[in-house]
Amino acid sequence: MTSPSEVHIQGTGTDPVVRARAAVRRIQQRLSDRLADLTHAASSGRTTDEPSGRALAEFCDGELRRHLAAGVEALHAPAAGAARTGLLVRALHTTAEDLVRRIDAIASGEEEDVPAAAGGLQAVLAVHFSMEQDVLLPALAELPGADLPGLVSDLGTLLEGGELERPAVVDVREIPHGKRHPTIFARYARLAPGEAFTLVNNHDPKPLHREFEAAHPGGCSWDYVESGPERWLVRIGKANAGV
């Protein structure tokens, strides 16, 4: 039974998914606005030796770079191995790599015309953010096992300088049933290719296995370590890149 605190009207501001998407939009808008302001301020000078140019370079090399890395870890990784979102994530990685190259050039002082370089950065960033807002976040909301509000919370943790937990063992026996699968999928998303973790459950997690096969066909391993009757241990791994 759903508790009163969990009741929301889907598609409105009380919907956790809608609120999560709005939170990402606010973060991205603030970054875009800051980049635009610093680019405008730097347009009166032409080198990173001037204070306005240095401020622009420091923002790109600091906050903007951290945001891109956090987005890849918190939002891209959960969708990377899924059949329906794999191509999208590869496209996002392409734009993210382009953005990092542009940031590197600005931060290193290689660019003679910093405001012009920042203008190009703005254009690519707008496309990248649009893809995340309009395509990735709705896809994550529909992805089996994914918990978009939880993933956005992870993004906030990373942006604040924290780290995401990566336990070698995930014991879900004391976790409410409705939260078990999102917890497990979130841990899987944090695996590097070739890594694995051990799931501990109080029943055979066959439905979870079917969800993994549907969401990540051929992308994960599933090996029983212990099979009941009171405890089940399953080692769940992520395939190596290219497998």
mmCIF file of C-alpha atoms in Angstrom:
data_model
loop_
_atom_site.group_PDB
_atom_site.id
_atom_site.type_symbol
_atom_site.label_atom_id
_atom_site.label_comp_id
_atom_site.label_asym_id
_atom_site.label_seq_id
_atom_site.Cartn_x
_atom_site.Cartn_y
_atom_site.Cartn_z
ATOM 1 C CA MET A 1 0.000 0.000 0.000
ATOM 2 C CA THR A 2 1.301 3.450 -0.893
ATOM 3 C CA SER A 3 1.833 5.743 2.067
ATOM 4 C CA PRO A 4 0.321 9.269 1.991
ATOM 5 C CA SER A 5 3.818 10.750 1.684
ATOM 6 C CA GLU A 6 4.376 8.808 -1.545
ATOM 7 C CA VAL A 7 1.171 9.893 -3.266
ATOM 8 C CA HIS A 8 1.654 12.206 -6.230
ATOM 9 C CA ILE A 9 -0.185 13.223 -9.364
ATOM 10 C CA GLN A 10 1.720 11.933 -12.364
ATOM 11 C CA GLY A 11 2.854 14.637 -14.756
ATOM 12 C CA THR A 12 2.598 17.470 -12.222
ATOM 13 C CA GLY A 13 5.014 19.194 -9.908
ATOM 14 C CA THR A 14 4.311 16.574 -7.227
ATOM 15 C CA ASP A 15 5.590 13.773 -9.472
ATOM 16 C CA PRO A 16 9.131 12.796 -8.333
ATOM 17 C CA VAL A 17 10.192 12.229 -11.956
ATOM 18 C CA VAL A 18 8.958 15.675 -13.008
ATOM 19 C CA ARG A 19 10.711 17.235 -10.030
ATOM 20 C CA ALA A 20 13.929 15.384 -10.830
ATOM 21 C CA ARG A 21 13.897 16.594 -14.437
ATOM 22 C CA ALA A 22 13.202 20.134 -13.253
ATOM 23 C CA ALA A 23 16.164 19.940 -10.864
ATOM 24 C CA VAL A 24 18.509 18.933 -13.708
ATOM 25 C CA ARG A 25 17.110 21.717 -15.877
ATOM 26 C CA ARG A 26 17.811 24.308 -13.165
ATOM 27 C CA ILE A 27 21.389 23.107 -12.731
ATOM 28 C CA GLN A 28 22.039 23.170 -16.470
ATOM 29 C CA GLN A 29 20.410 26.567 -16.911
ATOM 30 C CA ARG A 30 22.562 28.050 -14.175
ATOM 31 C CA LEU A 31 25.706 26.708 -15.827
ATOM 32 C CA SER A 32 24.626 27.957 -19.249
ATOM 33 C CA ASP A 33 23.831 31.404 -17.874
ATOM 34 C CA ARG A 34 27.169 31.590 -16.039
ATOM 35 C CA LEU A 35 29.071 30.586 -19.156
ATOM 36 C CA ALA A 36 27.206 33.205 -21.191
ATOM 37 C CA ASP A 37 27.898 35.932 -18.609
ATOM 38 C CA LEU A 38 31.606 35.121 -18.433
ATOM 39 C CA THR A 39 31.873 34.929 -22.216
ATOM 40 C CA HIS A 40 30.271 38.340 -22.533
ATOM 41 C CA ALA A 41 32.595 39.771 -19.881
ATOM 42 C CA ALA A 42 35.630 38.338 -21.662
ATOM 43 C CA SER A 43 34.593 39.756 -25.030
ATOM 44 C CA SER A 44 36.250 43.057 -24.142
ATOM 45 C CA GLY A 45 39.652 41.312 -23.962
ATOM 46 C CA ARG A 46 41.231 38.756 -26.202
ATOM 47 C CA THR A 47 43.595 36.714 -24.003
ATOM 48 C CA THR A 48 43.470 34.628 -20.853
ATOM 49 C CA ASP A 49 46.007 37.038 -19.287
ATOM 50 C CA GLU A 50 43.166 39.468 -18.615
ATOM 51 C CA PRO A 51 41.029 38.959 -15.471
ATOM 52 C CA SER A 52 37.800 38.306 -17.385
ATOM 53 C CA GLY A 53 39.501 35.728 -19.579
ATOM 54 C CA ARG A 54 40.994 33.997 -16.541
ATOM 55 C CA ALA A 55 37.595 33.844 -14.844
ATOM 56 C CA LEU A 56 36.107 32.230 -17.939
ATOM 57 C CA ALA A 57 38.943 29.693 -18.173
ATOM 58 C CA GLU A 58 38.690 28.844 -14.463
ATOM 59 C CA PHE A 59 34.937 28.310 -14.703
ATOM 60 C CA CYS A 60 35.309 26.017 -17.713
ATOM 61 C CA ASP A 61 38.184 24.073 -16.183
ATOM 62 C CA GLY A 62 36.492 23.827 -12.801
ATOM 63 C CA GLU A 63 32.729 23.824 -12.382
ATOM 64 C CA LEU A 64 31.792 23.027 -15.969
ATOM 65 C CA ARG A 65 34.282 20.160 -16.244
ATOM 66 C CA ARG A 66 33.059 18.717 -12.914
ATOM 67 C CA HIS A 67 29.467 18.884 -14.083
ATOM 68 C CA LEU A 68 30.225 16.993 -17.296
ATOM 69 C CA ALA A 69 32.056 14.258 -15.364
ATOM 70 C CA ALA A 70 29.218 14.006 -12.812
ATOM 71 C CA GLY A 71 26.623 13.758 -15.585
ATOM 72 C CA VAL A 72 28.497 10.903 -17.224
ATOM 73 C CA GLU A 73 28.757 9.002 -13.929
ATOM 74 C CA ALA A 74 25.287 9.645 -12.526
ATOM 75 C CA LEU A 75 23.076 9.872 -15.630
ATOM 76 C CA HIS A 76 24.873 8.383 -18.629
ATOM 77 C CA ALA A 77 26.267 5.250 -16.968
ATOM 78 C CA PRO A 78 22.850 3.801 -15.947
ATOM 79 C CA ALA A 79 21.706 4.001 -19.580
ATOM 80 C CA ALA A 80 24.984 2.993 -21.226
ATOM 81 C CA GLY A 81 24.407 -0.757 -21.420
ATOM 82 C CA ALA A 82 20.665 -0.712 -22.012
ATOM 83 C CA ALA A 83 19.476 -1.778 -25.447
ATOM 84 C CA ARG A 84 17.073 1.121 -25.914
ATOM 85 C CA THR A 85 19.485 3.857 -24.805
ATOM 86 C CA GLY A 86 22.928 2.602 -25.825
ATOM 87 C CA LEU A 87 23.089 4.629 -29.053
ATOM 88 C CA LEU A 88 21.920 7.745 -27.244
ATOM 89 C CA VAL A 89 24.653 7.419 -24.627
ATOM 90 C CA ARG A 90 27.295 6.974 -27.311
ATOM 91 C CA ALA A 91 26.065 10.185 -28.957
ATOM 92 C CA LEU A 92 26.207 11.977 -25.601
ATOM 93 C CA HIS A 93 29.736 10.720 -25.027
ATOM 94 C CA THR A 94 30.720 12.150 -28.403
ATOM 95 C CA THR A 95 29.460 15.609 -27.484
ATOM 96 C CA ALA A 96 30.951 15.309 -23.973
ATOM 97 C CA GLU A 97 34.367 14.483 -25.441
ATOM 98 C CA ASP A 98 34.062 17.467 -27.794
ATOM 99 C CA LEU A 99 33.214 19.706 -24.840
ATOM 100 C CA VAL A 100 36.202 18.429 -22.855
ATOM 101 C CA ARG A 101 38.531 19.129 -25.791
ATOM 102 C CA ARG A 102 37.192 22.674 -26.030
ATOM 103 C CA ILE A 103 37.579 23.148 -22.272
ATOM 104 C CA ASP A 104 41.152 21.825 -22.442
ATOM 105 C CA ALA A 105 42.012 24.330 -25.169
ATOM 106 C CA ILE A 106 40.543 27.258 -23.220
ATOM 107 C CA ALA A 107 42.078 26.227 -19.898
ATOM 108 C CA SER A 108 45.552 25.645 -21.368
ATOM 109 C CA GLY A 109 45.708 29.082 -22.990
ATOM 110 C CA GLU A 110 45.983 27.606 -26.490
ATOM 111 C CA GLU A 111 43.091 29.712 -27.748
ATOM 112 C CA GLU A 112 44.063 33.179 -28.954
ATOM 113 C CA ASP A 113 40.421 34.268 -29.101
ATOM 114 C CA VAL A 114 38.958 32.961 -25.849
ATOM 115 C CA PRO A 115 35.471 34.527 -26.213
ATOM 116 C CA ALA A 116 35.106 33.013 -29.685
ATOM 117 C CA ALA A 117 36.191 29.622 -28.360
ATOM 118 C CA ALA A 118 33.733 29.969 -25.482
ATOM 119 C CA GLY A 119 30.996 30.796 -27.997
ATOM 120 C CA GLY A 120 31.654 27.482 -29.741
ATOM 121 C CA LEU A 121 31.627 25.765 -26.367
ATOM 122 C CA GLN A 122 28.246 27.318 -25.605
ATOM 123 C CA ALA A 123 26.770 26.014 -28.858
ATOM 124 C CA VAL A 124 27.881 22.420 -28.268
ATOM 125 C CA LEU A 125 26.870 22.590 -24.598
ATOM 126 C CA ALA A 126 23.354 23.687 -25.577
ATOM 127 C CA VAL A 127 23.007 20.623 -27.815
ATOM 128 C CA HIS A 128 24.405 18.343 -25.104
ATOM 129 C CA PHE A 129 22.070 19.680 -22.427
ATOM 130 C CA SER A 130 19.083 19.487 -24.790
ATOM 131 C CA MET A 131 19.802 15.815 -25.509
ATOM 132 C CA GLU A 132 20.015 15.085 -21.794
ATOM 133 C CA GLN A 133 16.827 16.964 -20.910
ATOM 134 C CA ASP A 134 14.618 15.966 -23.847
ATOM 135 C CA VAL A 135 15.815 12.434 -24.592
ATOM 136 C CA LEU A 136 18.004 10.900 -21.869
ATOM 137 C CA LEU A 137 15.965 11.820 -18.775
ATOM 138 C CA PRO A 138 12.615 10.617 -20.227
ATOM 139 C CA ALA A 139 14.338 7.405 -21.354
ATOM 140 C CA LEU A 140 15.811 6.844 -17.889
ATOM 141 C CA ALA A 141 12.379 7.358 -16.354
ATOM 142 C CA GLU A 142 11.095 4.440 -18.449
ATOM 143 C CA LEU A 143 14.140 2.173 -18.136
ATOM 144 C CA PRO A 144 13.481 -1.022 -16.144
ATOM 145 C CA GLY A 145 14.988 -0.770 -12.677
ATOM 146 C CA ALA A 146 16.104 2.849 -13.037
ATOM 147 C CA ASP A 147 15.121 5.375 -10.358
ATOM 148 C CA LEU A 148 15.411 8.817 -11.934
ATOM 149 C CA PRO A 149 14.985 10.799 -8.683
ATOM 150 C CA GLY A 150 17.700 8.656 -7.114
ATOM 151 C CA LEU A 151 20.021 9.184 -10.090
ATOM 152 C CA VAL A 152 19.500 12.941 -9.920
ATOM 153 C CA SER A 153 20.278 12.774 -6.200
ATOM 154 C CA ASP A 154 23.525 11.006 -7.156
ATOM 155 C CA LEU A 155 24.273 13.856 -9.553
ATOM 156 C CA GLY A 156 23.855 16.337 -6.715
ATOM 157 C CA THR A 157 26.160 14.297 -4.486
ATOM 158 C CA LEU A 158 28.899 14.356 -7.115
ATOM 159 C CA LEU A 159 28.464 18.067 -7.825
ATOM 160 C CA GLU A 160 28.885 18.762 -4.108
ATOM 161 C CA GLY A 161 32.205 16.920 -4.125
ATOM 162 C CA GLY A 162 30.937 13.655 -2.666
ATOM 163 C CA GLU A 163 31.420 10.125 -3.921
ATOM 164 C CA LEU A 164 28.912 7.418 -4.747
ATOM 165 C CA GLU A 165 28.997 4.220 -2.721
ATOM 166 C CA ARG A 166 30.291 1.139 -4.528
ATOM 167 C CA PRO A 167 29.910 -1.731 -2.054
ATOM 168 C CA ALA A 168 31.232 -5.146 -3.080
ATOM 169 C CA VAL A 169 28.152 -6.728 -1.464
ATOM 170 C CA VAL A 170 24.585 -5.408 -1.768
ATOM 171 C CA ASP A 171 22.290 -6.983 0.835
ATOM 172 C CA VAL A 172 18.698 -6.056 0.031
ATOM 173 C CA ARG A 173 16.967 -8.248 2.598
ATOM 174 C CA GLU A 174 16.146 -5.296 4.846
ATOM 175 C CA ILE A 175 15.253 -2.927 1.977
ATOM 176 C CA PRO A 176 11.524 -2.455 1.161
ATOM 177 C CA HIS A 177 10.552 -4.488 -1.909
ATOM 178 C CA GLY A 178 9.714 -1.453 -4.038
ATOM 179 C CA LYS A 179 13.215 -0.042 -3.566
ATOM 180 C CA ARG A 180 15.235 -3.221 -4.058
ATOM 181 C CA HIS A 181 15.485 -3.297 -7.844
ATOM 182 C CA PRO A 182 16.400 0.411 -8.220
ATOM 183 C CA THR A 183 19.098 -0.067 -5.565
ATOM 184 C CA ILE A 184 20.551 -3.035 -7.433
ATOM 185 C CA PHE A 185 20.415 -1.367 -10.849
ATOM 186 C CA ALA A 186 22.055 1.755 -9.420
ATOM 187 C CA ARG A 187 24.930 -0.361 -8.094
ATOM 188 C CA TYR A 188 25.261 -2.094 -11.468
ATOM 189 C CA ALA A 189 25.462 1.289 -13.205
ATOM 190 C CA ARG A 190 28.510 2.195 -11.088
ATOM 191 C CA LEU A 191 30.448 -0.892 -12.166
ATOM 192 C CA ALA A 192 33.333 -0.414 -14.523
ATOM 193 C CA PRO A 193 33.492 -2.904 -17.431
ATOM 194 C CA GLY A 194 34.744 -6.219 -16.077
ATOM 195 C CA GLU A 195 33.739 -5.465 -12.468
ATOM 196 C CA ALA A 196 31.067 -7.251 -10.434
ATOM 197 C CA PHE A 197 29.264 -7.147 -7.095
ATOM 198 C CA THR A 198 27.469 -9.765 -5.005
ATOM 199 C CA LEU A 199 23.729 -9.518 -4.379
ATOM 200 C CA VAL A 200 22.308 -11.010 -1.172
ATOM 201 C CA ASN A 201 18.581 -11.750 -1.148
ATOM 202 C CA ASN A 202 16.080 -13.835 0.820
ATOM 203 C CA HIS A 203 14.563 -15.428 -2.295
ATOM 204 C CA ASP A 204 15.606 -16.447 -5.785
ATOM 205 C CA PRO A 205 15.705 -13.112 -7.724
ATOM 206 C CA LYS A 206 14.441 -14.540 -11.023
ATOM 207 C CA PRO A 207 12.253 -11.483 -11.842
ATOM 208 C CA LEU A 208 15.315 -9.263 -11.387
ATOM 209 C CA HIS A 209 17.289 -11.505 -13.753
ATOM 210 C CA ARG A 210 14.591 -11.066 -16.405
ATOM 211 C CA GLU A 211 14.769 -7.287 -15.960
ATOM 212 C CA PHE A 212 18.534 -7.366 -16.414
ATOM 213 C CA GLU A 213 18.229 -9.462 -19.558
ATOM 214 C CA ALA A 214 15.635 -7.060 -20.965
ATOM 215 C CA ALA A 215 17.527 -3.893 -20.079
ATOM 216 C CA HIS A 216 21.096 -5.089 -20.717
ATOM 217 C CA PRO A 217 20.966 -7.979 -23.206
ATOM 218 C CA GLY A 218 24.375 -9.591 -23.406
ATOM 219 C CA GLY A 219 25.874 -6.844 -21.264
ATOM 220 C CA CYS A 220 25.871 -8.471 -17.835
ATOM 221 C CA SER A 221 26.782 -11.749 -16.155
ATOM 222 C CA TRP A 222 24.627 -13.552 -13.597
ATOM 223 C CA ASP A 223 26.188 -16.314 -11.494
ATOM 224 C CA TYR A 224 24.627 -18.030 -8.488
ATOM 225 C CA VAL A 225 27.057 -18.337 -5.587
ATOM 226 C CA GLU A 226 24.520 -19.677 -3.082
ATOM 227 C CA SER A 227 20.976 -20.873 -3.847
ATOM 228 C CA GLY A 228 18.794 -20.900 -0.766
ATOM 229 C CA PRO A 229 16.829 -22.082 0.939
ATOM 230 C CA GLU A 230 17.035 -19.012 3.178
ATOM 231 C CA ARG A 231 19.711 -16.976 1.430
ATOM 232 C CA TRP A 232 20.574 -16.420 -2.214
ATOM 233 C CA LEU A 233 23.883 -14.925 -3.351
ATOM 234 C CA VAL A 234 24.280 -13.832 -6.971
ATOM 235 C CA ARG A 235 27.385 -12.333 -8.505
ATOM 236 C CA ILE A 236 26.338 -9.713 -11.064
ATOM 237 C CA GLY A 237 28.962 -8.348 -13.417
ATOM 238 C CA LYS A 238 29.287 -5.869 -16.269
ATOM 239 C CA ALA A 239 30.771 -7.121 -19.534
ATOM 240 C CA ASN A 240 34.057 -5.738 -20.734
ATOM 241 C CA ALA A 241 33.827 -2.963 -23.319
ATOM 242 C CA GLY A 242 33.357 -4.380 -26.768
ATOM 243 C CA VAL A 243 31.951 -7.687 -25.503
#
